Amino acid sequence: MAFNWEAGVKPQGPGARGESLAAREPTERRMFSEHVMEDVVERHNMQAALKQVRANRGSPGVDGMSVDELPDVLKTHWPAIKDQLLDGTYQPMVIKRVEIPKPGSQEKRKLGVPCVIDRLIQQALLQVLQWRWDPTFSEFSYGFRPGRRAHQAVAQAQSYMEQGYNVVVDMDLKQFFDQVCHDRLMSRLAERIPDKRLLKLIRSFLQAGSLADGLVTAPEASMCVALGLVNG
């Protein structure tokens, strides 16, 4: 099907960025079905994902494609990519490995940069899954969640201090993405997602040469958090 990525249509549907995720109540969430992938590749969801990926910018992956080139590439190749996603045969490209300095340290942080098409698909997954999964998180969870910031966690801690509490415990899952067991992670996802195509796609992203090699990319981390794997 021809796909007009530049039509300027306001995104709608479950993946639309314009929806207020924080305003949704748990009772509004519909159950995951065996056809979640159809929601992922839905036109408005993909347009919203493209808009967000272009806004995020970011460096090219191993294929050298920039975010500015992505719309023209999709006009030609989207039908084939969509078919691969729907029949469960899509394979992500390998991850470009980079290292960046850690502020105030001699160490360097290992990062993986996916190609922009994989970033687009990850964003589309995030948009569809996050709004259904996020309401299951604790109301006291602030990390990596839509409409929530670390400053809100600090403000909550200050509120507790004003109530007479004098101890704040800060915990961090050190190197979680380096050590997480993929089999256990996928079994947890399978408890809520019956769409085997989507499960296969998520596993392929996890094994695309970043998380499996101790590298973390921002889209992958966000996707894992959005799926309820990490309750910040």
JSON list of C-alpha atoms in Angstrom, two decimals:
[
{"chain": "A", "resi": 1, "resn": "MET", "atom": "CA", "xyz": [0.00, 0.00, 0.00]},
{"chain": "A", "resi": 2, "resn": "ALA", "atom": "CA", "xyz": [1.32, 3.44, -0.87]},
{"chain": "A", "resi": 3, "resn": "PHE", "atom": "CA", "xyz": [2.19, 5.41, 2.23]},
{"chain": "A", "resi": 4, "resn": "ASN", "atom": "CA", "xyz": [2.08, 9.20, 2.35]},
{"chain": "A", "resi": 5, "resn": "TRP", "atom": "CA", "xyz": [4.51, 9.98, 5.16]},
{"chain": "A", "resi": 6, "resn": "GLU", "atom": "CA", "xyz": [4.46, 13.71, 4.51]},
{"chain": "A", "resi": 7, "resn": "ALA", "atom": "CA", "xyz": [0.69, 14.23, 4.31]},
{"chain": "A", "resi": 8, "resn": "GLY", "atom": "CA", "xyz": [0.63, 16.19, 7.54]},
{"chain": "A", "resi": 9, "resn": "VAL", "atom": "CA", "xyz": [-2.28, 14.14, 8.90]},
{"chain": "A", "resi": 10, "resn": "LYS", "atom": "CA", "xyz": [-2.72, 14.57, 12.63]},
{"chain": "A", "resi": 11, "resn": "PRO", "atom": "CA", "xyz": [-1.81, 11.25, 14.26]},
{"chain": "A", "resi": 12, "resn": "GLN", "atom": "CA", "xyz": [-4.71, 9.36, 15.81]},
{"chain": "A", "resi": 13, "resn": "GLY", "atom": "CA", "xyz": [-5.27, 5.99, 17.40]},
{"chain": "A", "resi": 14, "resn": "PRO", "atom": "CA", "xyz": [-3.45, 4.10, 20.15]},
{"chain": "A", "resi": 15, "resn": "GLY", "atom": "CA", "xyz": [0.01, 5.23, 19.10]},
{"chain": "A", "resi": 16, "resn": "ALA", "atom": "CA", "xyz": [-0.70, 8.95, 18.68]},
{"chain": "A", "resi": 17, "resn": "ARG", "atom": "CA", "xyz": [1.71, 11.22, 20.52]},
{"chain": "A", "resi": 18, "resn": "GLY", "atom": "CA", "xyz": [-1.11, 13.67, 21.14]},
{"chain": "A", "resi": 19, "resn": "GLU", "atom": "CA", "xyz": [-2.88, 11.37, 23.56]},
{"chain": "A", "resi": 20, "resn": "SER", "atom": "CA", "xyz": [-2.40, 12.08, 27.25]},
{"chain": "A", "resi": 21, "resn": "LEU", "atom": "CA", "xyz": [-1.00, 8.86, 28.66]},
{"chain": "A", "resi": 22, "resn": "ALA", "atom": "CA", "xyz": [-1.09, 10.16, 32.20]},
{"chain": "A", "resi": 23, "resn": "ALA", "atom": "CA", "xyz": [-4.82, 10.87, 31.88]},
{"chain": "A", "resi": 24, "resn": "ARG", "atom": "CA", "xyz": [-5.72, 7.28, 31.01]},
{"chain": "A", "resi": 25, "resn": "GLU", "atom": "CA", "xyz": [-7.26, 5.11, 33.71]},
{"chain": "A", "resi": 26, "resn": "PRO", "atom": "CA", "xyz": [-6.39, 1.40, 33.96]},
{"chain": "A", "resi": 27, "resn": "THR", "atom": "CA", "xyz": [-9.99, 0.52, 33.07]},
{"chain": "A", "resi": 28, "resn": "GLU", "atom": "CA", "xyz": [-9.48, 2.12, 29.65]},
{"chain": "A", "resi": 29, "resn": "ARG", "atom": "CA", "xyz": [-6.74, -0.33, 28.69]},
{"chain": "A", "resi": 30, "resn": "ARG", "atom": "CA", "xyz": [-7.85, -3.05, 26.34]},
{"chain": "A", "resi": 31, "resn": "MET", "atom": "CA", "xyz": [-6.30, -6.48, 26.58]},
{"chain": "A", "resi": 32, "resn": "PHE", "atom": "CA", "xyz": [-3.43, -7.44, 24.31]},
{"chain": "A", "resi": 33, "resn": "SER", "atom": "CA", "xyz": [-4.52, -9.71, 21.51]},
{"chain": "A", "resi": 34, "resn": "GLU", "atom": "CA", "xyz": [-2.84, -11.87, 18.92]},
{"chain": "A", "resi": 35, "resn": "HIS", "atom": "CA", "xyz": [-2.96, -8.94, 16.52]},
{"chain": "A", "resi": 36, "resn": "VAL", "atom": "CA", "xyz": [-0.90, -6.27, 18.28]},
{"chain": "A", "resi": 37, "resn": "MET", "atom": "CA", "xyz": [1.42, -6.08, 15.28]},
{"chain": "A", "resi": 38, "resn": "GLU", "atom": "CA", "xyz": [-1.45, -4.75, 13.18]},
{"chain": "A", "resi": 39, "resn": "ASP", "atom": "CA", "xyz": [-1.70, -1.84, 15.62]},
{"chain": "A", "resi": 40, "resn": "VAL", "atom": "CA", "xyz": [2.05, -1.27, 15.37]},
{"chain": "A", "resi": 41, "resn": "VAL", "atom": "CA", "xyz": [2.08, -0.91, 11.57]},
{"chain": "A", "resi": 42, "resn": "GLU", "atom": "CA", "xyz": [-1.16, 1.10, 11.47]},
{"chain": "A", "resi": 43, "resn": "ARG", "atom": "CA", "xyz": [-0.75, 4.23, 9.36]},
{"chain": "A", "resi": 44, "resn": "HIS", "atom": "CA", "xyz": [-1.24, 6.94, 12.00]},
{"chain": "A", "resi": 45, "resn": "ASN", "atom": "CA", "xyz": [0.93, 5.10, 14.50]},
{"chain": "A", "resi": 46, "resn": "MET", "atom": "CA", "xyz": [3.79, 4.88, 12.00]},
{"chain": "A", "resi": 47, "resn": "GLN", "atom": "CA", "xyz": [3.43, 8.54, 11.05]},
{"chain": "A", "resi": 48, "resn": "ALA", "atom": "CA", "xyz": [3.63, 9.49, 14.73]},
{"chain": "A", "resi": 49, "resn": "ALA", "atom": "CA", "xyz": [6.69, 7.26, 15.16]},
{"chain": "A", "resi": 50, "resn": "LEU", "atom": "CA", "xyz": [8.40, 8.86, 12.17]},
{"chain": "A", "resi": 51, "resn": "LYS", "atom": "CA", "xyz": [7.73, 12.33, 13.54]},
{"chain": "A", "resi": 52, "resn": "GLN", "atom": "CA", "xyz": [9.24, 11.39, 16.90]},
{"chain": "A", "resi": 53, "resn": "VAL", "atom": "CA", "xyz": [12.32, 9.70, 15.42]},
{"chain": "A", "resi": 54, "resn": "ARG", "atom": "CA", "xyz": [13.01, 12.74, 13.25]},
{"chain": "A", "resi": 55, "resn": "ALA", "atom": "CA", "xyz": [12.61, 15.01, 16.29]},
{"chain": "A", "resi": 56, "resn": "ASN", "atom": "CA", "xyz": [15.03, 12.85, 18.28]},
{"chain": "A", "resi": 57, "resn": "ARG", "atom": "CA", "xyz": [17.65, 13.20, 15.53]},
{"chain": "A", "resi": 58, "resn": "GLY", "atom": "CA", "xyz": [20.54, 10.92, 16.46]},
{"chain": "A", "resi": 59, "resn": "SER", "atom": "CA", "xyz": [23.46, 9.53, 14.49]},
{"chain": "A", "resi": 60, "resn": "PRO", "atom": "CA", "xyz": [23.18, 7.07, 11.59]},
{"chain": "A", "resi": 61, "resn": "GLY", "atom": "CA", "xyz": [23.58, 3.37, 12.29]},
{"chain": "A", "resi": 62, "resn": "VAL", "atom": "CA", "xyz": [25.72, 0.86, 10.40]},
{"chain": "A", "resi": 63, "resn": "ASP", "atom": "CA", "xyz": [23.90, 1.56, 7.12]},
{"chain": "A", "resi": 64, "resn": "GLY", "atom": "CA", "xyz": [24.80, 5.25, 7.22]},
{"chain": "A", "resi": 65, "resn": "MET", "atom": "CA", "xyz": [21.20, 6.40, 6.73]},
{"chain": "A", "resi": 66, "resn": "SER", "atom": "CA", "xyz": [20.27, 9.68, 8.43]},
{"chain": "A", "resi": 67, "resn": "VAL", "atom": "CA", "xyz": [16.87, 10.55, 9.85]},
{"chain": "A", "resi": 68, "resn": "ASP", "atom": "CA", "xyz": [16.41, 13.09, 7.04]},
{"chain": "A", "resi": 69, "resn": "GLU", "atom": "CA", "xyz": [16.71, 10.32, 4.45]},
{"chain": "A", "resi": 70, "resn": "LEU", "atom": "CA", "xyz": [14.17, 8.09, 6.17]},
{"chain": "A", "resi": 71, "resn": "PRO", "atom": "CA", "xyz": [10.91, 9.48, 4.65]},
{"chain": "A", "resi": 72, "resn": "ASP", "atom": "CA", "xyz": [12.07, 8.97, 1.05]},
{"chain": "A", "resi": 73, "resn": "VAL", "atom": "CA", "xyz": [13.34, 5.47, 1.83]},
{"chain": "A", "resi": 74, "resn": "LEU", "atom": "CA", "xyz": [10.00, 4.55, 3.38]},
{"chain": "A", "resi": 75, "resn": "LYS", "atom": "CA", "xyz": [8.06, 5.72, 0.35]},
{"chain": "A", "resi": 76, "resn": "THR", "atom": "CA", "xyz": [9.81, 3.00, -1.62]},
{"chain": "A", "resi": 77, "resn": "HIS", "atom": "CA", "xyz": [10.47, 0.26, 0.91]},
{"chain": "A", "resi": 78, "resn": "TRP", "atom": "CA", "xyz": [7.69, 0.53, 3.49]},
{"chain": "A", "resi": 79, "resn": "PRO", "atom": "CA", "xyz": [5.34, -2.04, 1.84]},
{"chain": "A", "resi": 80, "resn": "ALA", "atom": "CA", "xyz": [8.05, -4.71, 2.00]},
{"chain": "A", "resi": 81, "resn": "ILE", "atom": "CA", "xyz": [9.03, -3.78, 5.56]},
{"chain": "A", "resi": 82, "resn": "LYS", "atom": "CA", "xyz": [5.38, -3.87, 6.64]},
{"chain": "A", "resi": 83, "resn": "ASP", "atom": "CA", "xyz": [4.89, -7.31, 5.10]},
{"chain": "A", "resi": 84, "resn": "GLN", "atom": "CA", "xyz": [7.95, -8.60, 6.95]},
{"chain": "A", "resi": 85, "resn": "LEU", "atom": "CA", "xyz": [6.64, -7.24, 10.25]},
{"chain": "A", "resi": 86, "resn": "LEU", "atom": "CA", "xyz": [3.22, -8.78, 9.71]},
{"chain": "A", "resi": 87, "resn": "ASP", "atom": "CA", "xyz": [4.52, -12.20, 8.71]},
{"chain": "A", "resi": 88, "resn": "GLY", "atom": "CA", "xyz": [7.14, -12.26, 11.47]},
{"chain": "A", "resi": 89, "resn": "THR", "atom": "CA", "xyz": [10.23, -12.32, 9.25]},
{"chain": "A", "resi": 90, "resn": "TYR", "atom": "CA", "xyz": [11.67, -8.83, 9.90]},
{"chain": "A", "resi": 91, "resn": "GLN", "atom": "CA", "xyz": [15.31, -8.88, 11.05]},
{"chain": "A", "resi": 92, "resn": "PRO", "atom": "CA", "xyz": [16.94, -5.80, 12.64]},
{"chain": "A", "resi": 93, "resn": "MET", "atom": "CA", "xyz": [20.34, -4.70, 11.43]},
{"chain": "A", "resi": 94, "resn": "VAL", "atom": "CA", "xyz": [23.42, -5.05, 13.62]},
{"chain": "A", "resi": 95, "resn": "ILE", "atom": "CA", "xyz": [24.17, -2.25, 16.07]},
{"chain": "A", "resi": 96, "resn": "LYS", "atom": "CA", "xyz": [26.84, 0.39, 15.52]},
{"chain": "A", "resi": 97, "resn": "ARG", "atom": "CA", "xyz": [29.09, 0.39, 18.57]},
{"chain": "A", "resi": 98, "resn": "VAL", "atom": "CA", "xyz": [30.28, 3.68, 20.03]},
{"chain": "A", "resi": 99, "resn": "GLU", "atom": "CA", "xyz": [31.84, 4.85, 23.31]},
{"chain": "A", "resi": 100, "resn": "ILE", "atom": "CA", "xyz": [31.24, 8.21, 24.94]},
{"chain": "A", "resi": 101, "resn": "PRO", "atom": "CA", "xyz": [33.02, 9.72, 27.99]},
{"chain": "A", "resi": 102, "resn": "LYS", "atom": "CA", "xyz": [31.25, 9.52, 31.35]},
{"chain": "A", "resi": 103, "resn": "PRO", "atom": "CA", "xyz": [30.97, 12.97, 32.97]},
{"chain": "A", "resi": 104, "resn": "GLY", "atom": "CA", "xyz": [33.48, 13.34, 35.79]},
{"chain": "A", "resi": 105, "resn": "SER", "atom": "CA", "xyz": [35.10, 9.98, 35.08]},
{"chain": "A", "resi": 106, "resn": "GLN", "atom": "CA", "xyz": [37.90, 8.49, 33.03]},
{"chain": "A", "resi": 107, "resn": "GLU", "atom": "CA", "xyz": [35.61, 5.65, 32.03]},
{"chain": "A", "resi": 108, "resn": "LYS", "atom": "CA", "xyz": [33.65, 5.51, 28.83]},
{"chain": "A", "resi": 109, "resn": "ARG", "atom": "CA", "xyz": [30.05, 4.46, 28.42]},
{"chain": "A", "resi": 110, "resn": "LYS", "atom": "CA", "xyz": [29.34, 1.83, 25.78]},
{"chain": "A", "resi": 111, "resn": "LEU", "atom": "CA", "xyz": [26.40, 2.61, 23.53]},
{"chain": "A", "resi": 112, "resn": "GLY", "atom": "CA", "xyz": [24.79, 0.99, 20.55]},
{"chain": "A", "resi": 113, "resn": "VAL", "atom": "CA", "xyz": [23.27, 3.01, 17.71]},
{"chain": "A", "resi": 114, "resn": "PRO", "atom": "CA", "xyz": [20.56, 1.16, 15.73]},
{"chain": "A", "resi": 115, "resn": "CYS", "atom": "CA", "xyz": [19.85, 2.09, 12.14]},
{"chain": "A", "resi": 116, "resn": "VAL", "atom": "CA", "xyz": [17.06, 4.66, 11.77]},
{"chain": "A", "resi": 117, "resn": "ILE", "atom": "CA", "xyz": [14.56, 2.14, 10.37]},
{"chain": "A", "resi": 118, "resn": "ASP", "atom": "CA", "xyz": [14.98, -0.02, 13.46]},
{"chain": "A", "resi": 119, "resn": "ARG", "atom": "CA", "xyz": [14.61, 3.08, 15.64]},
{"chain": "A", "resi": 120, "resn": "LEU", "atom": "CA", "xyz": [11.37, 3.83, 13.80]},
{"chain": "A", "resi": 121, "resn": "ILE", "atom": "CA", "xyz": [10.00, 0.34, 14.46]},
{"chain": "A", "resi": 122, "resn": "GLN", "atom": "CA", "xyz": [11.06, 0.46, 18.12]},
{"chain": "A", "resi": 123, "resn": "GLN", "atom": "CA", "xyz": [9.29, 3.80, 18.51]},
{"chain": "A", "resi": 124, "resn": "ALA", "atom": "CA", "xyz": [6.14, 2.38, 16.90]},
{"chain": "A", "resi": 125, "resn": "LEU", "atom": "CA", "xyz": [6.24, -0.56, 19.33]},
{"chain": "A", "resi": 126, "resn": "LEU", "atom": "CA", "xyz": [6.73, 1.80, 22.26]},
{"chain": "A", "resi": 127, "resn": "GLN", "atom": "CA", "xyz": [3.73, 3.92, 21.31]},
{"chain": "A", "resi": 128, "resn": "VAL", "atom": "CA", "xyz": [1.35, 0.97, 21.08]},
{"chain": "A", "resi": 129, "resn": "LEU", "atom": "CA", "xyz": [2.50, -0.92, 24.16]},
{"chain": "A", "resi": 130, "resn": "GLN", "atom": "CA", "xyz": [3.29, 1.87, 26.58]},
{"chain": "A", "resi": 131, "resn": "TRP", "atom": "CA", "xyz": [-0.17, 3.36, 27.08]},
{"chain": "A", "resi": 132, "resn": "ARG", "atom": "CA", "xyz": [-1.60, -0.06, 27.94]},
{"chain": "A", "resi": 133, "resn": "TRP", "atom": "CA", "xyz": [1.23, -1.12, 30.23]},
{"chain": "A", "resi": 134, "resn": "ASP", "atom": "CA", "xyz": [2.10, 2.11, 32.02]},
{"chain": "A", "resi": 135, "resn": "PRO", "atom": "CA", "xyz": [-1.05, 2.21, 34.22]},
{"chain": "A", "resi": 136, "resn": "THR", "atom": "CA", "xyz": [0.07, -1.07, 35.83]},
{"chain": "A", "resi": 137, "resn": "PHE", "atom": "CA", "xyz": [3.13, 0.64, 37.32]},
{"chain": "A", "resi": 138, "resn": "SER", "atom": "CA", "xyz": [3.23, 1.89, 40.90]},
{"chain": "A", "resi": 139, "resn": "GLU", "atom": "CA", "xyz": [2.06, 5.46, 41.36]},
{"chain": "A", "resi": 140, "resn": "PHE", "atom": "CA", "xyz": [5.36, 6.03, 43.16]},
{"chain": "A", "resi": 141, "resn": "SER", "atom": "CA", "xyz": [7.42, 5.04, 40.11]},
{"chain": "A", "resi": 142, "resn": "TYR", "atom": "CA", "xyz": [8.99, 7.93, 38.20]},
{"chain": "A", "resi": 143, "resn": "GLY", "atom": "CA", "xyz": [11.79, 6.58, 36.03]},
{"chain": "A", "resi": 144, "resn": "PHE", "atom": "CA", "xyz": [11.46, 6.43, 32.24]},
{"chain": "A", "resi": 145, "resn": "ARG", "atom": "CA", "xyz": [7.70, 7.03, 32.27]},
{"chain": "A", "resi": 146, "resn": "PRO", "atom": "CA", "xyz": [5.60, 9.40, 30.16]},
{"chain": "A", "resi": 147, "resn": "GLY", "atom": "CA", "xyz": [4.85, 12.66, 31.95]},
{"chain": "A", "resi": 148, "resn": "ARG", "atom": "CA", "xyz": [7.15, 11.82, 34.86]},
{"chain": "A", "resi": 149, "resn": "ARG", "atom": "CA", "xyz": [10.58, 13.16, 35.77]},
{"chain": "A", "resi": 150, "resn": "ALA", "atom": "CA", "xyz": [13.28, 12.62, 38.38]},
{"chain": "A", "resi": 151, "resn": "HIS", "atom": "CA", "xyz": [12.45, 16.05, 39.78]},
{"chain": "A", "resi": 152, "resn": "GLN", "atom": "CA", "xyz": [9.02, 14.73, 40.73]},
{"chain": "A", "resi": 153, "resn": "ALA", "atom": "CA", "xyz": [10.64, 11.92, 42.72]},
{"chain": "A", "resi": 154, "resn": "VAL", "atom": "CA", "xyz": [12.78, 14.48, 44.56]},
{"chain": "A", "resi": 155, "resn": "ALA", "atom": "CA", "xyz": [9.70, 16.60, 45.28]},
{"chain": "A", "resi": 156, "resn": "GLN", "atom": "CA", "xyz": [7.91, 13.51, 46.66]},
{"chain": "A", "resi": 157, "resn": "ALA", "atom": "CA", "xyz": [10.87, 12.75, 48.90]},
{"chain": "A", "resi": 158, "resn": "GLN", "atom": "CA", "xyz": [10.85, 16.33, 50.16]},
{"chain": "A", "resi": 159, "resn": "SER", "atom": "CA", "xyz": [7.13, 15.97, 50.91]},
{"chain": "A", "resi": 160, "resn": "TYR", "atom": "CA", "xyz": [7.83, 12.90, 53.03]},
{"chain": "A", "resi": 161, "resn": "MET", "atom": "CA", "xyz": [10.51, 14.80, 54.95]},
{"chain": "A", "resi": 162, "resn": "GLU", "atom": "CA", "xyz": [7.99, 17.54, 55.70]},
{"chain": "A", "resi": 163, "resn": "GLN", "atom": "CA", "xyz": [5.72, 14.82, 57.11]},
{"chain": "A", "resi": 164, "resn": "GLY", "atom": "CA", "xyz": [8.43, 13.84, 59.59]},
{"chain": "A", "resi": 165, "resn": "TYR", "atom": "CA", "xyz": [10.30, 11.08, 57.76]},
{"chain": "A", "resi": 166, "resn": "ASN", "atom": "CA", "xyz": [14.09, 11.51, 57.78]},
{"chain": "A", "resi": 167, "resn": "VAL", "atom": "CA", "xyz": [15.42, 8.65, 55.64]},
{"chain": "A", "resi": 168, "resn": "VAL", "atom": "CA", "xyz": [15.39, 8.48, 51.83]},
{"chain": "A", "resi": 169, "resn": "VAL", "atom": "CA", "xyz": [16.62, 5.28, 50.17]},
{"chain": "A", "resi": 170, "resn": "ASP", "atom": "CA", "xyz": [17.88, 5.55, 46.58]},
{"chain": "A", "resi": 171, "resn": "MET", "atom": "CA", "xyz": [18.42, 2.24, 44.78]},
{"chain": "A", "resi": 172, "resn": "ASP", "atom": "CA", "xyz": [19.72, 1.58, 41.29]},
{"chain": "A", "resi": 173, "resn": "LEU", "atom": "CA", "xyz": [19.80, -1.70, 39.37]},
{"chain": "A", "resi": 174, "resn": "LYS", "atom": "CA", "xyz": [23.45, -1.51, 38.39]},
{"chain": "A", "resi": 175, "resn": "GLN", "atom": "CA", "xyz": [24.18, -2.86, 34.90]},
{"chain": "A", "resi": 176, "resn": "PHE", "atom": "CA", "xyz": [20.66, -4.26, 34.66]},
{"chain": "A", "resi": 177, "resn": "PHE", "atom": "CA", "xyz": [20.64, -4.27, 30.86]},
{"chain": "A", "resi": 178, "resn": "ASP", "atom": "CA", "xyz": [24.05, -5.95, 30.83]},
{"chain": "A", "resi": 179, "resn": "GLN", "atom": "CA", "xyz": [22.88, -8.84, 32.96]},
{"chain": "A", "resi": 180, "resn": "VAL", "atom": "CA", "xyz": [19.15, -9.28, 32.37]},
{"chain": "A", "resi": 181, "resn": "CYS", "atom": "CA", "xyz": [18.19, -12.82, 31.42]},
{"chain": "A", "resi": 182, "resn": "HIS", "atom": "CA", "xyz": [16.55, -12.67, 28.01]},
{"chain": "A", "resi": 183, "resn": "ASP", "atom": "CA", "xyz": [14.67, -15.96, 28.48]},
{"chain": "A", "resi": 184, "resn": "ARG", "atom": "CA", "xyz": [13.10, -14.83, 31.75]},
{"chain": "A", "resi": 185, "resn": "LEU", "atom": "CA", "xyz": [12.37, -11.41, 30.29]},
{"chain": "A", "resi": 186, "resn": "MET", "atom": "CA", "xyz": [10.61, -12.89, 27.26]},
{"chain": "A", "resi": 187, "resn": "SER", "atom": "CA", "xyz": [8.62, -15.33, 29.40]},
{"chain": "A", "resi": 188, "resn": "ARG", "atom": "CA", "xyz": [7.28, -12.39, 31.40]},
{"chain": "A", "resi": 189, "resn": "LEU", "atom": "CA", "xyz": [6.27, -10.61, 28.21]},
{"chain": "A", "resi": 190, "resn": "ALA", "atom": "CA", "xyz": [4.58, -13.74, 26.88]},
{"chain": "A", "resi": 191, "resn": "GLU", "atom": "CA", "xyz": [2.30, -13.73, 29.92]},
{"chain": "A", "resi": 192, "resn": "ARG", "atom": "CA", "xyz": [0.62, -10.58, 28.58]},
{"chain": "A", "resi": 193, "resn": "ILE", "atom": "CA", "xyz": [1.38, -10.58, 24.85]},
{"chain": "A", "resi": 194, "resn": "PRO", "atom": "CA", "xyz": [0.01, -13.53, 22.86]},
{"chain": "A", "resi": 195, "resn": "ASP", "atom": "CA", "xyz": [1.17, -12.09, 19.50]},
{"chain": "A", "resi": 196, "resn": "LYS", "atom": "CA", "xyz": [4.10, -14.37, 18.68]},
{"chain": "A", "resi": 197, "resn": "ARG", "atom": "CA", "xyz": [5.26, -12.09, 15.86]},
{"chain": "A", "resi": 198, "resn": "LEU", "atom": "CA", "xyz": [5.71, -9.22, 18.26]},
{"chain": "A", "resi": 199, "resn": "LEU", "atom": "CA", "xyz": [7.50, -11.37, 20.83]},
{"chain": "A", "resi": 200, "resn": "LYS", "atom": "CA", "xyz": [9.86, -12.63, 18.15]},
{"chain": "A", "resi": 201, "resn": "LEU", "atom": "CA", "xyz": [10.55, -9.05, 17.04]},
{"chain": "A", "resi": 202, "resn": "ILE", "atom": "CA", "xyz": [11.34, -7.88, 20.57]},
{"chain": "A", "resi": 203, "resn": "ARG", "atom": "CA", "xyz": [13.73, -10.79, 21.08]},
{"chain": "A", "resi": 204, "resn": "SER", "atom": "CA", "xyz": [15.44, -9.99, 17.80]},
{"chain": "A", "resi": 205, "resn": "PHE", "atom": "CA", "xyz": [16.02, -6.41, 18.97]},
{"chain": "A", "resi": 206, "resn": "LEU", "atom": "CA", "xyz": [17.44, -7.67, 22.26]},
{"chain": "A", "resi": 207, "resn": "GLN", "atom": "CA", "xyz": [19.82, -9.94, 20.40]},
{"chain": "A", "resi": 208, "resn": "ALA", "atom": "CA", "xyz": [20.77, -7.53, 17.63]},
{"chain": "A", "resi": 209, "resn": "GLY", "atom": "CA", "xyz": [24.27, -7.02, 18.99]},
{"chain": "A", "resi": 210, "resn": "SER", "atom": "CA", "xyz": [23.73, -4.45, 21.71]},
{"chain": "A", "resi": 211, "resn": "LEU", "atom": "CA", "xyz": [22.09, -5.77, 24.86]},
{"chain": "A", "resi": 212, "resn": "ALA", "atom": "CA", "xyz": [23.58, -9.19, 24.24]},
{"chain": "A", "resi": 213, "resn": "ASP", "atom": "CA", "xyz": [27.03, -7.59, 24.09]},
{"chain": "A", "resi": 214, "resn": "GLY", "atom": "CA", "xyz": [26.60, -5.35, 27.10]},
{"chain": "A", "resi": 215, "resn": "LEU", "atom": "CA", "xyz": [25.60, -2.29, 25.11]},
{"chain": "A", "resi": 216, "resn": "VAL", "atom": "CA", "xyz": [22.44, -0.30, 25.69]},
{"chain": "A", "resi": 217, "resn": "THR", "atom": "CA", "xyz": [20.64, 1.97, 23.26]},
{"chain": "A", "resi": 218, "resn": "ALA", "atom": "CA", "xyz": [18.14, 4.58, 24.35]},
{"chain": "A", "resi": 219, "resn": "PRO", "atom": "CA", "xyz": [15.29, 3.11, 22.26]},
{"chain": "A", "resi": 220, "resn": "GLU", "atom": "CA", "xyz": [15.94, -0.39, 23.58]},
{"chain": "A", "resi": 221, "resn": "ALA", "atom": "CA", "xyz": [16.08, 0.81, 27.19]},
{"chain": "A", "resi": 222, "resn": "SER", "atom": "CA", "xyz": [12.87, 2.78, 26.75]},
{"chain": "A", "resi": 223, "resn": "MET", "atom": "CA", "xyz": [11.15, -0.16, 25.10]},
{"chain": "A", "resi": 224, "resn": "CYS", "atom": "CA", "xyz": [12.06, -2.50, 27.97]},
{"chain": "A", "resi": 225, "resn": "VAL", "atom": "CA", "xyz": [10.86, 0.03, 30.54]},
{"chain": "A", "resi": 226, "resn": "ALA", "atom": "CA", "xyz": [7.65, 0.62, 28.62]},
{"chain": "A", "resi": 227, "resn": "LEU", "atom": "CA", "xyz": [6.91, -3.10, 28.61]},
{"chain": "A", "resi": 228, "resn": "GLY", "atom": "CA", "xyz": [6.97, -3.17, 32.37]},
{"chain": "A", "resi": 229, "resn": "LEU", "atom": "CA", "xyz": [10.33, -4.91, 32.62]},
{"chain": "A", "resi": 230, "resn": "VAL", "atom": "CA", "xyz": [11.76, -2.13, 34.77]},
{"chain": "A", "resi": 231, "resn": "ASN", "atom": "CA", "xyz": [9.44, -0.28, 37.13]},
{"chain": "A", "resi": 232, "resn": "GLY", "atom": "CA", "xyz": [11.59, 2.84, 37.61]}
]
